[in-house]
Amino acid sequence: GRINNIYDIVVTATDAAGNVGLTKEVAITVTNANEAPVTSGTPLANKTAVVNQAFSYNTSTGFTDPDAGSTLTYSATGLPAGFTINPTSGVLSGTAASTFAATSITVTANDGSLSSSQSFTLEAVNGLIISSISHSTTTVKGGTALSFTVTMSENVTVTTTGGNPTLTLSVNGQSVTATYSSGSGTSALTFTATAPATGDGNAASVSAITIPGTSSIKDSATSAKNLLTTVTGQSTTALAIDNTAPPAPTLALQAASDTGTSSSDNLTNDTTLTFNVTGESGATVTLFNDSNSNGTVDTGESLGTVTLSGTTSGSITASALSGGSYANIKVKQTDAAGNAGSASAAHASITVDTTTPSATITDIQGNGTTVAFGSTTADTTPTLSGSVSNFAAGDTLTVLRNGASIGTATVSGSTWSFTDPGAPNGATADYTVRASDAAGNTSTSALYRITVNDTNANQSPQLSGPSTFSFSDDFETASVSNTIWD
């Protein structure tokens, strides 16, 4: 038996024939001997720490003690600055302030009298961080989909088993959540968000990084580095949030489109009017005929648009208008972000007059007799007459002889008349009449040709008949008489 590590042993002597001799009882005391700790089945492995990222490694897993119940304590040599080892748990921990090359660290496990050591290397590398963010669209309004490119310090692998990673962005002082969309395996990740509905400004910055549950963003090369979620503040000013509607633009009819006797009376025969407009740079200005006066560009009301790229002024040539009055021609603009402004006041009423007055020469009277086309008259002041069509008050009928104006005819109702103040004698007279209105509509009649030839017309006086001359002998006096015939 055994009592307190003392073993009783009985020794008996027996000869070859089997005879039993003397028997002796011997007591043996056994004292336990301490054994040194040994390397376990998981030897210490080389490790990599990330700058500014907490590092922890349980070195106790690399040791075991053959003596049951023994308690090991741990120590280490060669530790870089900022790293320590817990003597009870064997956990080596710390945070590297900067990179350093692989450094050999020796960990010793001690049972109180005997010890065992193992070595491994620890290096520190730069952490995995977001280097920058950028935005693909320059100016947007609230509710617009945003797409941010998030550039990492190196290629990364993204896992989303616990949900998509998110960025909390401060956009013009408002919190916006951007959610990971794509880019795993590269250094450029895409995060999407929605522009806030209030506030204006041009900046967005990262205020927080969230990687939920079992999701991760790690370096693709070793998967040893997790994204440092504490490194924030990356920003972009490429994003401009504009939630303010632009003011009403202005419009004015170009003088060249205001045809006729005046370039400012808004009476014209131009059916494709051109308007000068002013608005916000980058905005699209729409010209429209607000026929129902609701300030909205309804179906069929748009007359044309212009985008003010890099400028605040431009022009719009309206689509063809039919004749009539237009009292509700307006403009409104939509800015580069998509905010629609209110409509302008209506332009002063514009009348588009496409009706052309016309006239014909139906008769020419010479000495009270009709002078037929191509005939001759001795009357140097012939009277012309004819008819008019589409002739309104204020319209003008100009009489031309051989292409030159000789006066304005008198119109009464649908007829007109005019007396030539003096046609050249012995010449052909080609008469036409030109009808015109204040809008600039003009027509010219067919030619009516006559010849004026007055054979009895007054000629220059000539000496004619007998002449009488008398002289005195001394040439002091003389008289001349002559008859002048006209």
XYZ file of C-alpha atoms in Angstrom:
486
model
C 0.000 0.000 0.000
C 0.889 3.739 -0.232
C 0.493 6.278 2.528
C 1.842 9.832 1.947
C 4.064 8.697 -0.920
C 5.579 5.825 1.276
C 5.381 2.475 -0.451
C 5.616 -0.841 1.596
C 7.386 -3.585 -0.369
C 7.679 -7.268 0.818
C 10.749 -9.158 -0.426
C 10.699 -13.055 -0.337
C 13.674 -15.344 -1.186
C 12.820 -18.535 -3.122
C 15.389 -21.126 -4.369
C 15.386 -22.996 -7.635
C 13.526 -25.922 -6.127
C 10.795 -23.669 -4.964
C 11.681 -23.567 -1.352
C 10.647 -20.304 0.296
C 13.190 -18.764 2.510
C 13.164 -15.582 4.481
C 10.639 -12.774 3.962
C 11.565 -9.096 4.497
C 9.265 -5.983 4.434
C 10.881 -2.789 3.059
C 9.364 0.765 3.234
C 10.273 3.071 0.276
C 9.480 6.820 0.312
C 8.956 8.485 -3.184
C 9.500 12.264 -3.526
C 8.022 14.054 -6.701
C 10.628 15.773 -8.973
C 9.696 19.130 -10.724
C 9.734 19.100 -14.562
C 10.270 22.161 -16.776
C 7.450 23.547 -18.958
C 7.549 22.338 -22.535
C 6.405 23.596 -25.956
C 2.845 22.637 -26.660
C 1.449 21.398 -29.905
C 0.950 25.021 -31.054
C 4.353 26.710 -31.165
C 4.496 30.500 -31.309
C 4.045 31.940 -34.818
C 5.422 35.083 -36.423
C 2.998 38.017 -36.188
C 2.240 41.376 -37.839
C 0.914 44.429 -36.019
C -0.765 47.403 -37.737
C 0.249 50.956 -36.957
C -2.344 52.677 -34.746
C -4.326 49.447 -34.423
C -4.411 47.498 -31.132
C -2.463 44.214 -31.240
C -2.955 41.182 -28.960
C -1.401 37.696 -28.991
C -1.910 34.977 -26.318
C 1.524 33.354 -26.045
C 0.382 30.919 -23.297
C -1.000 28.672 -26.033
C 2.588 27.839 -26.933
C 3.436 26.243 -23.544
C 2.328 23.419 -21.219
C 3.636 22.061 -17.872
C 3.964 18.300 -17.301
C 3.425 18.842 -13.585
C -0.237 18.836 -12.834
C -1.446 21.834 -10.913
C 1.581 23.977 -11.649
C 1.054 27.661 -12.389
C 3.165 29.257 -15.097
C 4.237 32.883 -15.276
C 5.362 34.615 -18.473
C 7.978 37.151 -19.455
C 9.343 38.429 -22.749
C 12.476 40.053 -24.079
C 12.983 42.088 -27.262
C 9.581 43.786 -27.005
C 9.235 46.885 -29.232
C 8.212 50.168 -27.650
C 4.561 50.210 -26.694
C 4.224 46.443 -26.185
C 3.975 44.457 -22.926
C 3.227 40.896 -21.812
C 0.809 39.995 -19.040
C 2.824 37.744 -16.665
C -0.266 35.839 -15.563
C -2.148 35.282 -18.865
C 0.778 35.398 -21.245
C -1.097 37.850 -23.495
C 1.322 40.093 -25.368
C -0.345 43.367 -26.405
C 0.282 46.927 -27.523
C -0.129 49.471 -30.327
C 2.603 50.372 -32.781
C 3.041 54.105 -33.217
C 5.004 53.613 -36.432
C 6.205 50.863 -38.695
C 9.130 48.633 -37.730
C 10.851 45.641 -39.291
C 10.436 42.056 -38.053
C 11.782 41.951 -34.506
C 12.613 38.742 -32.614
C 10.762 38.389 -29.281
C 11.538 35.619 -26.798
C 8.772 34.510 -24.441
C 9.676 32.506 -21.327
C 7.239 30.369 -19.320
C 8.346 29.656 -15.723
C 6.809 27.207 -13.233
C 8.613 28.781 -10.287
C 11.906 26.958 -10.593
C 12.207 25.709 -14.113
C 11.431 27.497 -17.390
C 11.153 27.091 -21.132
C 11.416 29.678 -23.906
C 10.230 30.186 -27.478
C 10.875 32.971 -29.991
C 8.831 34.535 -32.779
C 9.032 37.732 -34.843
C 6.758 40.770 -34.739
C 6.672 43.481 -37.384
C 4.509 46.624 -37.684
C 3.084 47.839 -40.989
C 0.944 50.794 -41.983
C -2.728 50.304 -41.295
C -5.531 49.856 -43.771
C -7.291 53.212 -44.011
C -9.554 55.271 -46.254
C -7.205 57.553 -48.189
C -9.821 59.802 -49.815
C -13.394 60.103 -51.030
C -14.768 61.703 -54.170
C -18.120 62.231 -55.816
C -19.075 61.732 -59.449
C -21.708 64.473 -59.744
C -20.966 68.131 -59.141
C -24.348 69.720 -58.330
C -27.442 67.882 -57.099
C -30.632 68.550 -55.186
C -32.316 66.673 -52.343
C -33.452 63.147 -53.141
C -30.802 62.667 -55.833
C -28.853 59.391 -55.725
C -25.233 59.991 -54.736
C -22.310 57.743 -55.657
C -19.073 58.139 -53.704
C -15.752 56.569 -54.668
C -13.898 55.607 -51.471
C -10.203 55.098 -52.171
C -8.418 52.713 -49.776
C -4.726 52.699 -48.925
C -4.393 49.317 -50.711
C -6.514 46.645 -52.355
C -9.132 45.252 -49.998
C -11.527 42.351 -49.699
C -14.993 43.159 -48.430
C -17.256 40.578 -46.812
C -20.892 41.426 -46.113
C -22.055 38.391 -44.152
C -23.182 40.629 -41.298
C -24.512 43.399 -43.514
C -23.043 46.038 -45.792
C -20.436 48.370 -44.266
C -21.553 52.004 -44.063
C -20.033 55.453 -43.842
C -21.650 58.244 -41.887
C -21.073 61.418 -43.868
C -21.481 64.976 -42.726
C -22.976 66.733 -45.749
C -23.272 70.463 -45.166
C -23.796 69.751 -41.470
C -26.386 67.022 -42.021
C -25.818 63.327 -41.321
C -26.084 61.080 -44.385
C -25.528 57.310 -44.467
C -23.601 55.917 -47.441
C -23.789 52.132 -47.955
C -21.143 49.888 -49.535
C -22.119 48.840 -53.043
C -19.153 47.344 -54.911
C -15.387 47.278 -55.440
C -14.139 44.311 -53.375
C -10.735 43.181 -54.648
C -9.676 46.703 -55.611
C -8.642 49.856 -53.770
C -11.692 51.823 -54.996
C -14.957 51.024 -53.242
C -18.324 52.484 -54.198
C -20.702 53.724 -51.519
C -24.170 55.066 -52.375
C -26.403 57.531 -50.540
C -29.271 59.975 -51.057
C -28.774 63.738 -51.019
C -30.466 65.518 -48.106
C -33.599 67.495 -48.916
C -32.573 70.644 -47.063
C -29.550 72.885 -46.981
C -27.063 74.089 -49.565
C -23.285 73.644 -49.673
C -20.391 71.910 -51.360
C -18.704 69.638 -48.800
C -19.007 66.067 -47.511
C -16.733 64.379 -44.954
C -16.510 60.969 -43.252
C -17.536 61.201 -39.596
C -17.867 57.465 -38.792
C -17.173 54.017 -40.288
C -19.402 51.075 -39.365
C -18.644 47.420 -40.181
C -21.529 45.351 -38.812
C -21.347 41.895 -37.238
C -19.274 39.374 -39.118
C -18.673 41.676 -42.081
C -15.162 42.933 -42.700
C -12.911 45.064 -44.846
C -9.417 43.580 -44.871
C -6.290 43.916 -46.969
C -6.396 41.546 -49.925
C -2.736 40.547 -49.634
C -2.651 38.983 -46.154
C -6.114 39.564 -44.610
C -4.124 40.525 -41.498
C -5.210 44.139 -41.517
C -8.720 45.300 -40.758
C -9.890 48.701 -41.899
C -9.061 51.238 -39.214
C -12.527 52.583 -38.411
C -11.111 55.274 -36.135
C -9.347 57.098 -38.971
C -12.024 59.470 -40.278
C -12.318 63.040 -41.607
C -11.702 62.305 -45.287
C -13.609 64.897 -47.315
C -14.542 66.158 -50.761
C -15.720 69.528 -52.016
C -16.734 68.195 -55.433
C -20.239 67.539 -54.168
C -22.572 70.561 -54.273
C -26.007 70.282 -52.693
C -28.440 72.872 -54.056
C -31.972 72.809 -52.688
C -32.796 76.439 -53.503
C -35.030 77.165 -56.479
C -33.665 79.820 -58.864
C -35.458 83.158 -59.328
C -37.658 83.881 -62.316
C -35.577 84.670 -65.426
C -36.207 87.613 -67.750
C -37.018 87.860 -71.457
C -37.115 90.534 -74.150
C -38.031 90.321 -77.839
C -35.033 91.007 -80.035
C -35.366 94.148 -82.156
C -34.608 92.130 -85.288
C -37.714 90.034 -84.635
C -39.919 93.129 -84.264
C -40.349 93.756 -87.986
C -42.190 96.566 -89.770
C -42.233 100.301 -89.198
C -41.074 100.029 -85.559
C -38.646 97.703 -83.816
C -40.291 98.217 -80.440
C -44.063 98.082 -81.047
C -44.346 94.268 -80.615
C -46.072 94.090 -84.014
C -44.289 91.739 -86.388
C -44.678 89.382 -89.297
C -41.898 87.105 -87.959
C -43.352 83.723 -86.988
C -40.108 82.445 -85.398
C -39.454 85.118 -82.804
C -36.111 85.331 -81.019
C -35.979 86.416 -77.387
C -33.010 87.443 -75.260
C -33.145 85.718 -71.848
C -31.197 85.972 -68.604
C -31.018 83.401 -65.828
C -28.752 81.441 -63.489
C -25.496 80.097 -64.889
C -25.892 76.421 -65.731
C -29.691 76.626 -65.754
C -31.979 75.511 -68.573
C -34.399 78.259 -69.546
C -37.698 77.347 -71.212
C -39.717 79.774 -73.341
C -43.414 78.962 -73.335
C -46.833 80.313 -74.279
C -48.697 80.103 -70.975
C -52.078 79.855 -72.657
C -53.908 78.921 -69.430
C -51.938 81.393 -67.276
C -50.966 78.789 -64.640
C -47.216 79.473 -64.739
C -46.460 75.867 -65.694
C -45.111 74.530 -68.973
C -48.016 72.309 -69.976
C -48.145 69.959 -72.931
C -47.907 71.863 -76.190
C -46.879 75.168 -74.571
C -43.083 74.982 -74.871
C -41.598 77.176 -77.590
C -37.925 76.340 -77.057
C -35.116 76.052 -74.503
C -31.523 77.154 -73.958
C -28.931 76.027 -71.390
C -26.858 78.877 -69.999
C -23.508 77.081 -69.876
C -21.003 79.255 -68.067
C -23.054 82.385 -68.635
C -26.185 84.112 -67.372
C -27.599 85.227 -70.710
C -28.630 83.648 -73.982
C -31.329 83.630 -76.632
C -34.169 81.365 -77.684
C -35.767 81.256 -81.132
C -39.350 80.172 -80.735
C -40.913 77.421 -82.770
C -43.209 78.676 -85.540
C -46.190 80.709 -84.376
C -49.384 81.252 -86.308
C -50.774 84.729 -86.820
C -52.499 86.288 -83.828
C -51.884 87.961 -80.478
C -49.730 86.425 -77.756
C -50.156 87.989 -74.346
C -48.729 85.203 -72.155
C -45.279 84.419 -73.479
C -43.080 83.667 -70.427
C -39.843 81.963 -69.384
C -38.901 79.817 -66.410
C -35.676 78.077 -65.499
C -34.474 74.841 -63.936
C -31.042 75.115 -62.330
C -28.157 72.675 -62.734
C -29.274 70.736 -59.649
C -32.787 70.265 -61.036
C -34.628 72.860 -58.932
C -37.439 74.486 -60.942
C -38.019 78.207 -60.454
C -41.177 80.212 -60.918
C -42.283 81.672 -64.241
C -41.435 85.212 -65.268
C -44.012 87.913 -65.851
C -45.561 87.729 -69.311
C -43.886 89.669 -72.093
C -45.890 92.619 -73.383
C -48.515 91.345 -75.823
C -47.025 90.506 -79.197
C -49.065 90.506 -82.392
C -47.881 88.265 -85.182
C -49.441 89.592 -88.413
C -48.900 87.315 -91.381
C -51.626 88.794 -93.606
C -50.172 90.709 -96.541
C -52.119 93.608 -98.099
C -52.170 93.755 -101.883
C -53.264 96.078 -104.679
C -53.726 96.047 -108.444
C -53.677 98.760 -111.136
C -56.897 98.417 -113.085
C -56.985 101.704 -115.032
C -54.913 104.692 -116.150
C -56.715 107.774 -117.443
C -54.992 110.212 -119.818
C -56.928 113.322 -120.854
C -60.113 111.631 -119.631
C -59.567 108.483 -121.676
C -58.390 105.030 -120.566
C -54.850 104.373 -121.646
C -54.528 100.671 -122.387
C -51.457 98.706 -121.333
C -48.635 99.507 -123.767
C -50.494 102.490 -125.305
C -49.489 106.143 -125.599
C -51.013 109.219 -124.081
C -50.266 112.895 -124.476
C -51.275 113.467 -120.830
C -48.198 113.994 -118.668
C -50.312 113.789 -115.476
C -52.224 110.547 -115.947
C -54.507 109.298 -113.146
C -54.040 105.743 -111.911
C -56.663 103.714 -110.059
C -57.264 100.182 -108.883
C -58.377 97.940 -106.049
C -56.911 96.786 -102.718
C -57.260 93.600 -100.686
C -56.552 92.914 -96.987
C -55.957 96.618 -96.595
C -56.411 97.980 -93.081
C -56.230 101.366 -91.441
C -52.609 102.384 -91.173
C -51.549 100.393 -94.233
C -49.716 102.270 -96.982
C -50.043 102.144 -100.778
C -47.005 103.561 -102.547
C -47.052 104.340 -106.274
C -43.847 103.726 -108.201
C -42.867 104.848 -111.696
C -39.971 102.970 -113.189
C -39.176 101.564 -109.726
C -39.032 104.932 -107.948
C -41.669 106.188 -105.551
C -43.697 109.149 -106.810
C -46.188 109.352 -103.955
C -48.816 107.674 -101.824
C -52.209 106.729 -103.204
C -55.504 107.627 -101.601
C -57.419 104.515 -100.551
C -61.153 104.553 -100.077
C -62.737 101.282 -99.124
C -61.497 98.724 -101.589
C -60.355 101.172 -104.277
C -57.580 103.654 -104.680
C -56.495 106.468 -107.014
C -53.444 108.600 -107.669
C -52.472 111.305 -110.171
C -48.903 111.324 -111.435
C -47.542 114.819 -110.734
C -45.525 114.831 -113.932
C -44.527 111.942 -116.116
C -41.525 112.580 -118.362
C -42.647 113.420 -121.930
C -41.432 111.172 -124.648
C -40.663 108.267 -122.311
C -42.085 104.949 -121.210
C -43.672 104.851 -117.718
C -43.779 101.501 -115.936
C -46.209 101.867 -113.025
C -46.504 99.529 -110.001
C -48.073 99.936 -106.574
C -46.614 98.550 -103.337
C -48.945 97.714 -100.445
C -47.371 97.493 -96.975
C -48.495 97.320 -93.340
C -46.929 98.228 -89.991
C -45.863 94.620 -89.369
C -43.667 94.663 -92.478
C -45.858 92.604 -94.805
C -45.372 93.923 -98.358
C -46.583 93.088 -101.853
C -46.051 94.725 -105.226
C -48.595 94.748 -108.037
C -48.102 93.694 -111.599
C -46.554 96.308 -113.902
C -48.765 98.626 -115.980
C -46.808 100.226 -118.882
C -47.732 103.294 -120.930
C -45.844 105.818 -123.048
C -46.216 109.563 -122.572
C -45.762 111.609 -125.762
C -47.233 115.132 -125.960
C -46.375 116.531 -129.394
C -47.884 119.886 -128.496
C -45.881 120.263 -125.410
C -44.312 123.742 -124.822
C -40.888 124.184 -126.667
C -38.167 126.762 -126.203
C -38.878 130.066 -128.028
C -37.267 130.486 -131.585
C -36.736 133.475 -133.912
C -39.356 133.346 -136.632
C -40.839 135.671 -139.335
C -39.420 138.853 -140.925
C -36.860 140.979 -139.172
C -36.339 144.710 -139.750
C -32.997 146.444 -139.136
C -32.337 150.196 -139.559
C -29.194 152.176 -138.879
C -28.313 155.961 -139.057
C -25.477 157.070 -141.136
C -23.328 157.964 -138.254
C -23.975 154.648 -136.461
C -25.006 156.590 -133.413
C -28.411 154.988 -133.353
C -29.802 151.667 -134.503
C -33.117 149.893 -134.242
C -33.973 146.218 -134.590
C -37.387 144.697 -134.818
C -38.268 141.034 -134.931
C -41.305 138.856 -134.405
C -40.996 136.020 -131.805
C -43.255 132.989 -132.490
C -44.083 130.429 -129.906
